[in-house]
Amino acid sequence: MFGKKKIDEKEQKRQLAETNRKRLINAQTGFDVREAYKELRTNIMFSLPGDGCKKILSTSSVASEGKSTTNFNLAITVAETGAKVILIDCDMRRPNIARLLNEKGDRGLSNVLINDCSLRTAIFKTKYENLDVIFSGKIPPNPAELLSSDKMVETVDKLAEEYDYIFFDTPPINLVTDAALISKLTDGVVIVTRQYYTDRKLLLQAVEKLKFVNAKIIGLVLNDVVYSKAGYGGYGKYKYGGYYKRGYKRYGYGYGYGSYGSDEPKSSNE
Ligand SMILES: Nc1ncnc2c1ncn2[C@@H]1O[C@H](COP(=O)(O)OP(=O)(O)OP(=O)(O)O)[C@@H](O)[C@H]1O
Ligand SMILES: [Mg+2]
């Protein structure tokens, strides 16, 4: 009885690890997905000209629109140019970045912010060249307070001395205030939307919230665009900008952990 349960758990873990592995750009990733990320990279690079470290935040209106997936793949794509990149998981409510790497991620940003570990020890070297990450760390009771602290400013300043790009993965702006707070430390904000999922009114609300804190919105990503006629199997397509062809079919997906503690649209499981 226990034996079978253990095997099931092991198998589930293996499958999850496999799914997470596929979410990140890898040798099997299709040409069009790679190209979409490169286009996004170029657009971001052109939106933030000048020298010095570029700090980019991704957020979305509600949960599960693909912020973490998009952010991670964008960070990989920028690191491929030879730039030194760090991705910080600032989502201390439903952290995702460690999961994508199948790591525990129990030491990270929150630990640094409460002086529980040094910045150096919180930096995780990924297998991707030029790409480091900082996990969100132990889930604290007061994320907004930590993220708006002087220690956060100091941490970002230190990282900016060492990295060419800092990407901030954040929770949905309509649900919690964290992204608006962090946007003050960044040069630009990318809003991630998801085809057939993002609600127009909620998106406009997100834009308003960002405008209210004077964030520079540098673009909109339309995630999970699937060309029904394309012969590529497997993963959804990403597109930068606002346009897409008609006739895509939708990808279903599930979400089974944590909550931001407010209403979020149910994902469809077609
Ligand atoms: N283009 C895509 N094609 C298929 N599945 C996707 C795509 N983008 C995201 N997903 C799936 O949707 C789920 C949510 O993605 P992700 O964690 O990136 O979203 P998020 O906006 O960061 O969520 P959260 O609000 O919880 O932080 C994951 O299970 C992921 O695998
Ligand atoms: Mg996320």
mmCIF file of C-alpha atoms and ligand atoms in Angstrom:
data_model
loop_
_atom_site.group_PDB
_atom_site.id
_atom_site.type_symbol
_atom_site.label_atom_id
_atom_site.label_comp_id
_atom_site.label_asym_id
_atom_site.label_seq_id
_atom_site.Cartn_x
_atom_site.Cartn_y
_atom_site.Cartn_z
ATOM 1 C CA MET A 1 0.000 0.000 0.000
ATOM 2 C CA PHE A 2 2.648 2.504 1.119
ATOM 3 C CA GLY A 3 4.994 1.145 -1.532
ATOM 4 C CA LYS A 4 2.517 1.988 -4.325
ATOM 5 C CA LYS A 5 1.896 5.471 -2.936
ATOM 6 C CA LYS A 6 5.615 6.132 -2.881
ATOM 7 C CA ILE A 7 6.001 5.001 -6.484
ATOM 8 C CA ASP A 8 3.093 7.244 -7.540
ATOM 9 C CA GLU A 9 4.656 10.208 -5.802
ATOM 10 C CA LYS A 10 7.993 9.491 -7.428
ATOM 11 C CA GLU A 11 6.367 9.207 -10.838
ATOM 12 C CA GLN A 12 4.419 12.431 -10.281
ATOM 13 C CA LYS A 13 7.629 14.218 -9.309
ATOM 14 C CA ARG A 14 9.361 12.884 -12.395
ATOM 15 C CA GLN A 15 6.528 14.035 -14.637
ATOM 16 C CA LEU A 16 6.496 17.475 -13.033
ATOM 17 C CA ALA A 17 10.238 17.820 -13.478
ATOM 18 C CA GLU A 18 9.843 16.834 -17.134
ATOM 19 C CA THR A 19 7.025 19.367 -17.667
ATOM 20 C CA ASN A 20 9.088 22.112 -16.033
ATOM 21 C CA ARG A 21 12.093 21.228 -18.141
ATOM 22 C CA LYS A 22 9.985 21.568 -21.297
ATOM 23 C CA ARG A 23 8.684 24.994 -20.245
ATOM 24 C CA LEU A 24 12.176 26.411 -20.564
ATOM 25 C CA ILE A 25 13.925 26.847 -23.880
ATOM 26 C CA ASN A 26 15.835 23.687 -24.690
ATOM 27 C CA ALA A 27 17.223 21.747 -27.618
ATOM 28 C CA GLN A 28 13.713 20.612 -28.604
ATOM 29 C CA THR A 29 12.163 24.079 -28.574
ATOM 30 C CA GLY A 30 10.707 24.956 -31.969
ATOM 31 C CA PHE A 31 12.212 27.570 -34.258
ATOM 32 C CA ASP A 32 9.152 29.828 -34.089
ATOM 33 C CA VAL A 33 9.142 29.926 -30.285
ATOM 34 C CA ARG A 34 12.835 30.791 -30.241
ATOM 35 C CA GLU A 35 12.263 33.482 -32.859
ATOM 36 C CA ALA A 36 9.412 34.989 -30.863
ATOM 37 C CA TYR A 37 11.676 35.301 -27.838
ATOM 38 C CA LYS A 38 14.427 36.820 -29.934
ATOM 39 C CA GLU A 39 11.947 39.375 -31.267
ATOM 40 C CA LEU A 40 10.894 40.162 -27.727
ATOM 41 C CA ARG A 41 14.560 40.496 -26.728
ATOM 42 C CA THR A 42 15.273 42.901 -29.588
ATOM 43 C CA ASN A 43 12.241 45.015 -28.784
ATOM 44 C CA ILE A 44 13.233 45.269 -25.146
ATOM 45 C CA MET A 45 16.822 46.132 -26.005
ATOM 46 C CA PHE A 46 15.614 48.914 -28.316
ATOM 47 C CA SER A 47 13.122 50.181 -25.767
ATOM 48 C CA LEU A 48 15.824 50.671 -23.173
ATOM 49 C CA PRO A 49 18.796 52.181 -24.941
ATOM 50 C CA GLY A 50 21.854 53.507 -23.163
ATOM 51 C CA ASP A 51 24.632 52.139 -21.037
ATOM 52 C CA GLY A 52 24.428 50.518 -17.662
ATOM 53 C CA CYS A 53 22.326 47.786 -16.201
ATOM 54 C CA LYS A 54 18.790 47.453 -17.583
ATOM 55 C CA LYS A 55 16.125 46.499 -15.078
ATOM 56 C CA ILE A 56 12.961 44.956 -16.435
ATOM 57 C CA LEU A 57 9.902 43.853 -14.536
ATOM 58 C CA SER A 58 7.225 41.491 -15.805
ATOM 59 C CA THR A 59 3.775 41.423 -14.418
ATOM 60 C CA SER A 60 0.237 40.660 -15.539
ATOM 61 C CA SER A 61 -3.292 41.463 -14.521
ATOM 62 C CA VAL A 62 -4.178 38.181 -12.846
ATOM 63 C CA ALA A 63 -2.569 34.842 -12.021
ATOM 64 C CA SER A 64 -1.330 32.239 -14.461
ATOM 65 C CA GLU A 65 -0.913 34.365 -17.567
ATOM 66 C CA GLY A 66 2.609 33.063 -18.069
ATOM 67 C CA LYS A 67 4.800 35.686 -16.374
ATOM 68 C CA SER A 68 7.355 33.299 -14.908
ATOM 69 C CA THR A 69 7.635 31.145 -18.031
ATOM 70 C CA THR A 70 7.996 34.178 -20.289
ATOM 71 C CA ASN A 71 10.413 35.896 -17.937
ATOM 72 C CA PHE A 72 12.670 32.902 -17.604
ATOM 73 C CA ASN A 73 12.803 32.238 -21.320
ATOM 74 C CA LEU A 74 13.406 35.889 -22.040
ATOM 75 C CA ALA A 75 16.272 35.902 -19.520
ATOM 76 C CA ILE A 76 17.767 32.836 -21.233
ATOM 77 C CA THR A 77 17.444 34.506 -24.641
ATOM 78 C CA VAL A 78 19.101 37.727 -23.457
ATOM 79 C CA ALA A 79 21.897 35.755 -21.743
ATOM 80 C CA GLU A 80 22.539 34.034 -25.087
ATOM 81 C CA THR A 81 23.799 37.358 -26.462
ATOM 82 C CA GLY A 82 26.681 37.237 -23.969
ATOM 83 C CA ALA A 83 25.106 39.792 -21.629
ATOM 84 C CA LYS A 84 25.299 38.999 -17.918
ATOM 85 C CA VAL A 85 21.770 38.401 -16.707
ATOM 86 C CA ILE A 86 20.095 37.766 -13.386
ATOM 87 C CA LEU A 87 16.472 36.845 -12.850
ATOM 88 C CA ILE A 88 15.009 37.596 -9.423
ATOM 89 C CA ASP A 89 11.895 35.814 -8.259
ATOM 90 C CA CYS A 90 10.087 38.616 -6.448
ATOM 91 C CA ASP A 91 6.912 36.561 -6.170
ATOM 92 C CA MET A 92 7.002 35.681 -2.494
ATOM 93 C CA ARG A 93 3.441 34.450 -2.586
ATOM 94 C CA ARG A 94 3.451 31.820 -5.343
ATOM 95 C CA PRO A 95 7.117 31.489 -6.275
ATOM 96 C CA ASN A 96 7.724 29.730 -9.561
ATOM 97 C CA ILE A 97 11.304 30.156 -10.632
ATOM 98 C CA ALA A 98 12.765 27.474 -8.357
ATOM 99 C CA ARG A 99 10.080 25.066 -9.533
ATOM 100 C CA LEU A 100 11.035 25.656 -13.141
ATOM 101 C CA LEU A 101 14.564 24.549 -12.294
ATOM 102 C CA ASN A 102 13.339 21.720 -10.089
ATOM 103 C CA GLU A 103 15.151 23.287 -7.182
ATOM 104 C CA LYS A 104 13.890 23.789 -3.643
ATOM 105 C CA GLY A 105 14.742 27.459 -3.636
ATOM 106 C CA ASP A 106 14.420 27.856 0.106
ATOM 107 C CA ARG A 107 17.200 30.417 0.211
ATOM 108 C CA GLY A 108 16.683 33.573 -1.781
ATOM 109 C CA LEU A 109 15.535 37.153 -1.880
ATOM 110 C CA SER A 110 13.482 37.121 1.325
ATOM 111 C CA ASN A 111 16.478 35.719 3.221
ATOM 112 C CA VAL A 112 18.712 38.460 1.860
ATOM 113 C CA LEU A 113 16.174 41.139 2.741
ATOM 114 C CA ILE A 114 15.973 40.036 6.367
ATOM 115 C CA ASN A 115 19.784 39.633 6.583
ATOM 116 C CA ASP A 116 19.443 35.891 6.962
ATOM 117 C CA CYS A 117 22.035 35.249 4.239
ATOM 118 C CA SER A 118 24.399 37.244 2.077
ATOM 119 C CA LEU A 119 23.513 38.308 -1.441
ATOM 120 C CA ARG A 120 26.387 36.234 -2.767
ATOM 121 C CA THR A 121 25.086 33.003 -1.226
ATOM 122 C CA ALA A 122 21.577 33.685 -2.526
ATOM 123 C CA ILE A 123 22.754 33.781 -6.140
ATOM 124 C CA PHE A 124 22.126 30.501 -7.926
ATOM 125 C CA LYS A 125 24.198 29.737 -11.008
ATOM 126 C CA THR A 126 22.041 28.091 -13.656
ATOM 127 C CA LYS A 127 23.225 25.722 -16.339
ATOM 128 C CA TYR A 128 22.578 28.513 -18.856
ATOM 129 C CA GLU A 129 25.693 30.502 -19.600
ATOM 130 C CA ASN A 130 25.601 34.073 -18.226
ATOM 131 C CA LEU A 131 22.324 33.472 -16.412
ATOM 132 C CA ASP A 132 22.007 33.517 -12.631
ATOM 133 C CA VAL A 133 18.838 33.539 -10.581
ATOM 134 C CA ILE A 134 17.785 34.524 -7.108
ATOM 135 C CA PHE A 135 14.896 32.460 -5.815
ATOM 136 C CA SER A 136 12.223 34.127 -3.746
ATOM 137 C CA GLY A 137 13.400 32.354 -0.583
ATOM 138 C CA LYS A 138 11.354 31.421 2.456
ATOM 139 C CA ILE A 139 7.809 32.709 2.126
ATOM 140 C CA PRO A 140 7.558 35.676 4.489
ATOM 141 C CA PRO A 141 4.400 37.045 6.137
ATOM 142 C CA ASN A 142 5.082 40.557 4.798
ATOM 143 C CA PRO A 143 6.289 40.466 1.152
ATOM 144 C CA ALA A 144 5.212 44.023 0.292
ATOM 145 C CA GLU A 145 7.074 45.438 3.271
ATOM 146 C CA LEU A 146 10.253 43.546 2.376
ATOM 147 C CA LEU A 147 10.064 44.467 -1.298
ATOM 148 C CA SER A 148 9.715 48.168 -0.520
ATOM 149 C CA SER A 149 12.529 48.205 2.042
ATOM 150 C CA ASP A 150 15.824 50.077 1.802
ATOM 151 C CA LYS A 151 17.542 46.701 1.800
ATOM 152 C CA MET A 152 15.760 45.880 -1.472
ATOM 153 C CA VAL A 153 17.059 49.094 -3.054
ATOM 154 C CA GLU A 154 20.559 48.313 -1.801
ATOM 155 C CA THR A 155 20.334 44.741 -3.146
ATOM 156 C CA VAL A 156 19.260 45.864 -6.612
ATOM 157 C CA ASP A 157 21.985 48.530 -6.677
ATOM 158 C CA LYS A 158 24.629 45.924 -5.845
ATOM 159 C CA LEU A 159 23.361 43.585 -8.556
ATOM 160 C CA ALA A 160 23.318 46.425 -11.077
ATOM 161 C CA GLU A 161 27.067 46.821 -10.603
ATOM 162 C CA GLU A 162 27.610 43.249 -11.719
ATOM 163 C CA TYR A 163 24.890 42.447 -14.243
ATOM 164 C CA ASP A 164 23.867 43.918 -17.603
ATOM 165 C CA TYR A 165 20.224 42.911 -17.178
ATOM 166 C CA ILE A 166 18.073 42.288 -14.136
ATOM 167 C CA PHE A 167 14.683 40.656 -14.700
ATOM 168 C CA PHE A 168 12.106 40.813 -11.926
ATOM 169 C CA ASP A 169 9.417 38.146 -11.795
ATOM 170 C CA THR A 170 6.439 39.468 -9.838
ATOM 171 C CA PRO A 171 2.900 38.528 -8.816
ATOM 172 C CA PRO A 172 -0.148 39.842 -10.701
ATOM 173 C CA ILE A 173 -0.548 43.574 -10.220
ATOM 174 C CA ASN A 174 -4.331 43.503 -9.886
ATOM 175 C CA LEU A 175 -4.136 41.103 -6.982
ATOM 176 C CA VAL A 176 -1.279 42.428 -4.882
ATOM 177 C CA THR A 177 0.712 45.628 -4.756
ATOM 178 C CA ASP A 178 4.222 44.070 -5.003
ATOM 179 C CA ALA A 179 4.809 44.682 -8.725
ATOM 180 C CA ALA A 180 3.834 48.349 -8.408
ATOM 181 C CA LEU A 181 6.273 48.736 -5.532
ATOM 182 C CA ILE A 182 9.167 47.077 -7.364
ATOM 183 C CA SER A 183 8.454 48.945 -10.604
ATOM 184 C CA LYS A 184 10.009 52.015 -8.959
ATOM 185 C CA LEU A 185 13.377 50.255 -9.039
ATOM 186 C CA THR A 186 13.151 49.334 -12.713
ATOM 187 C CA ASP A 187 13.561 50.948 -16.126
ATOM 188 C CA GLY A 188 10.589 49.330 -17.775
ATOM 189 C CA VAL A 189 7.659 46.994 -17.336
ATOM 190 C CA VAL A 190 6.480 44.221 -19.623
ATOM 191 C CA ILE A 191 2.872 43.143 -19.271
ATOM 192 C CA VAL A 192 2.203 39.499 -20.007
ATOM 193 C CA THR A 193 -1.200 38.548 -21.383
ATOM 194 C CA ARG A 194 -2.516 35.163 -22.377
ATOM 195 C CA GLN A 195 -4.639 34.459 -25.376
ATOM 196 C CA TYR A 196 -8.308 33.676 -24.642
ATOM 197 C CA TYR A 197 -7.608 34.098 -20.946
ATOM 198 C CA THR A 198 -6.700 37.710 -20.226
ATOM 199 C CA ASP A 199 -9.736 39.870 -19.628
ATOM 200 C CA ARG A 200 -9.626 43.237 -21.408
ATOM 201 C CA LYS A 201 -11.067 45.153 -18.470
ATOM 202 C CA LEU A 202 -8.621 43.577 -16.043
ATOM 203 C CA LEU A 203 -5.751 44.322 -18.403
ATOM 204 C CA LEU A 204 -6.758 47.985 -18.569
ATOM 205 C CA GLN A 205 -6.935 47.982 -14.790
ATOM 206 C CA ALA A 206 -3.358 46.650 -14.676
ATOM 207 C CA VAL A 207 -2.214 49.381 -17.067
ATOM 208 C CA GLU A 208 -3.878 52.018 -14.887
ATOM 209 C CA LYS A 209 -2.175 50.688 -11.781
ATOM 210 C CA LEU A 210 1.200 50.869 -13.494
ATOM 211 C CA LYS A 211 0.541 54.355 -14.828
ATOM 212 C CA PHE A 212 -0.450 55.463 -11.355
ATOM 213 C CA VAL A 213 3.033 54.667 -10.066
ATOM 214 C CA ASN A 214 4.630 56.202 -13.198
ATOM 215 C CA ALA A 215 6.003 52.900 -14.440
ATOM 216 C CA LYS A 216 7.317 52.862 -17.985
ATOM 217 C CA ILE A 217 5.346 50.232 -19.856
ATOM 218 C CA ILE A 218 7.639 49.007 -22.619
ATOM 219 C CA GLY A 219 5.469 46.331 -24.126
ATOM 220 C CA LEU A 220 2.873 43.664 -24.046
ATOM 221 C CA VAL A 221 3.525 39.968 -24.530
ATOM 222 C CA LEU A 222 0.781 37.781 -25.900
ATOM 223 C CA ASN A 223 1.539 34.367 -24.486
ATOM 224 C CA ASP A 224 0.188 30.959 -25.373
ATOM 225 C CA VAL A 225 -0.671 31.671 -28.958
ATOM 226 C CA VAL A 226 -1.093 28.411 -30.761
ATOM 227 C CA TYR A 227 -1.234 28.224 -34.517
ATOM 228 C CA SER A 228 -3.771 25.537 -35.268
ATOM 229 C CA LYS A 229 -2.312 24.939 -38.705
ATOM 230 C CA ALA A 230 1.276 24.704 -37.534
ATOM 231 C CA GLY A 231 2.727 21.276 -37.418
ATOM 232 C CA TYR A 232 4.713 21.877 -34.254
ATOM 233 C CA GLY A 233 3.656 19.674 -31.440
ATOM 234 C CA GLY A 234 4.032 20.297 -27.783
ATOM 235 C CA TYR A 235 4.351 23.754 -26.489
ATOM 236 C CA GLY A 236 2.476 27.004 -26.940
ATOM 237 C CA LYS A 237 3.834 29.846 -28.990
ATOM 238 C CA TYR A 238 4.800 33.257 -27.755
ATOM 239 C CA LYS A 239 4.332 36.459 -29.601
ATOM 240 C CA TYR A 240 5.476 39.957 -28.848
ATOM 241 C CA GLY A 241 3.123 42.803 -29.571
ATOM 242 C CA GLY A 242 -0.588 42.809 -29.904
ATOM 243 C CA TYR A 243 -1.307 40.977 -33.080
ATOM 244 C CA TYR A 244 -2.021 37.421 -33.828
ATOM 245 C CA LYS A 245 -3.650 35.462 -36.588
ATOM 246 C CA ARG A 246 -7.108 34.082 -36.198
ATOM 247 C CA GLY A 247 -7.845 30.427 -35.864
ATOM 248 C CA TYR A 248 -5.595 29.370 -33.031
ATOM 249 C CA LYS A 249 -6.725 26.702 -30.732
ATOM 250 C CA ARG A 250 -6.401 27.075 -27.037
ATOM 251 C CA TYR A 251 -4.122 25.168 -24.751
ATOM 252 C CA GLY A 252 -5.656 23.998 -21.529
ATOM 253 C CA TYR A 253 -3.643 24.075 -18.362
ATOM 254 C CA GLY A 254 -4.163 23.496 -14.736
ATOM 255 C CA TYR A 255 -3.019 25.260 -11.657
ATOM 256 C CA GLY A 256 -2.855 23.466 -8.399
ATOM 257 C CA TYR A 257 -1.084 25.343 -5.667
ATOM 258 C CA GLY A 258 -1.176 28.422 -3.517
ATOM 259 C CA SER A 259 -3.391 31.418 -3.855
ATOM 260 C CA TYR A 260 -2.975 35.155 -3.957
ATOM 261 C CA GLY A 261 -6.054 35.272 -1.825
ATOM 262 C CA SER A 262 -8.395 36.900 -4.267
ATOM 263 C CA ASP A 263 -10.569 35.988 -7.201
ATOM 264 C CA GLU A 264 -8.656 34.772 -10.159
ATOM 265 C CA PRO A 265 -10.186 33.380 -13.311
ATOM 266 C CA LYS A 266 -10.398 29.649 -13.526
ATOM 267 C CA SER A 267 -8.166 28.209 -16.167
ATOM 268 C CA SER A 268 -9.854 26.104 -18.759
ATOM 269 C CA ASN A 269 -8.866 22.513 -19.188
ATOM 270 C CA GLU A 270 -9.904 21.853 -22.705
HETATM 271 N N1 LIG B 1 2.656 29.331 -23.762
HETATM 272 C C1 LIG B 1 2.250 28.398 -22.931
HETATM 273 N N2 LIG B 1 1.809 27.212 -23.392
HETATM 274 C C2 LIG B 1 1.375 26.254 -22.559
HETATM 275 N N3 LIG B 1 1.360 26.369 -21.215
HETATM 276 C C3 LIG B 1 1.801 27.524 -20.701
HETATM 277 C C4 LIG B 1 2.273 28.599 -21.514
HETATM 278 N N4 LIG B 1 2.632 29.620 -20.703
HETATM 279 C C5 LIG B 1 2.392 29.212 -19.449
HETATM 280 N N5 LIG B 1 1.899 27.961 -19.446
HETATM 281 C C6 LIG B 1 1.496 27.186 -18.277
HETATM 282 O O1 LIG B 1 0.601 27.988 -17.500
HETATM 283 C C7 LIG B 1 0.883 27.856 -16.131
HETATM 284 C C8 LIG B 1 1.174 29.225 -15.556
HETATM 285 O O2 LIG B 1 2.385 29.708 -16.128
HETATM 286 P P1 LIG B 1 3.357 30.642 -15.300
HETATM 287 O O3 LIG B 1 3.688 30.025 -13.998
HETATM 288 O O4 LIG B 1 4.456 31.028 -16.201
HETATM 289 O O5 LIG B 1 2.365 31.867 -15.067
HETATM 290 P P2 LIG B 1 2.459 33.054 -14.035
HETATM 291 O O6 LIG B 1 1.744 34.205 -14.671
HETATM 292 O O7 LIG B 1 3.847 33.279 -13.617
HETATM 293 O O8 LIG B 1 1.608 32.505 -12.820
HETATM 294 P P3 LIG B 1 1.535 33.139 -11.353
HETATM 295 O O9 LIG B 1 0.518 34.252 -11.446
HETATM 296 O O10 LIG B 1 1.084 32.022 -10.473
HETATM 297 O O11 LIG B 1 2.886 33.641 -10.998
HETATM 298 C C9 LIG B 1 2.036 26.863 -16.002
HETATM 299 O O12 LIG B 1 1.509 25.604 -15.726
HETATM 300 C C10 LIG B 1 2.684 26.882 -17.374
HETATM 301 O O13 LIG B 1 3.280 25.663 -17.712
HETATM 302 MG MG MG B 2 4.755 33.456 -11.741
#
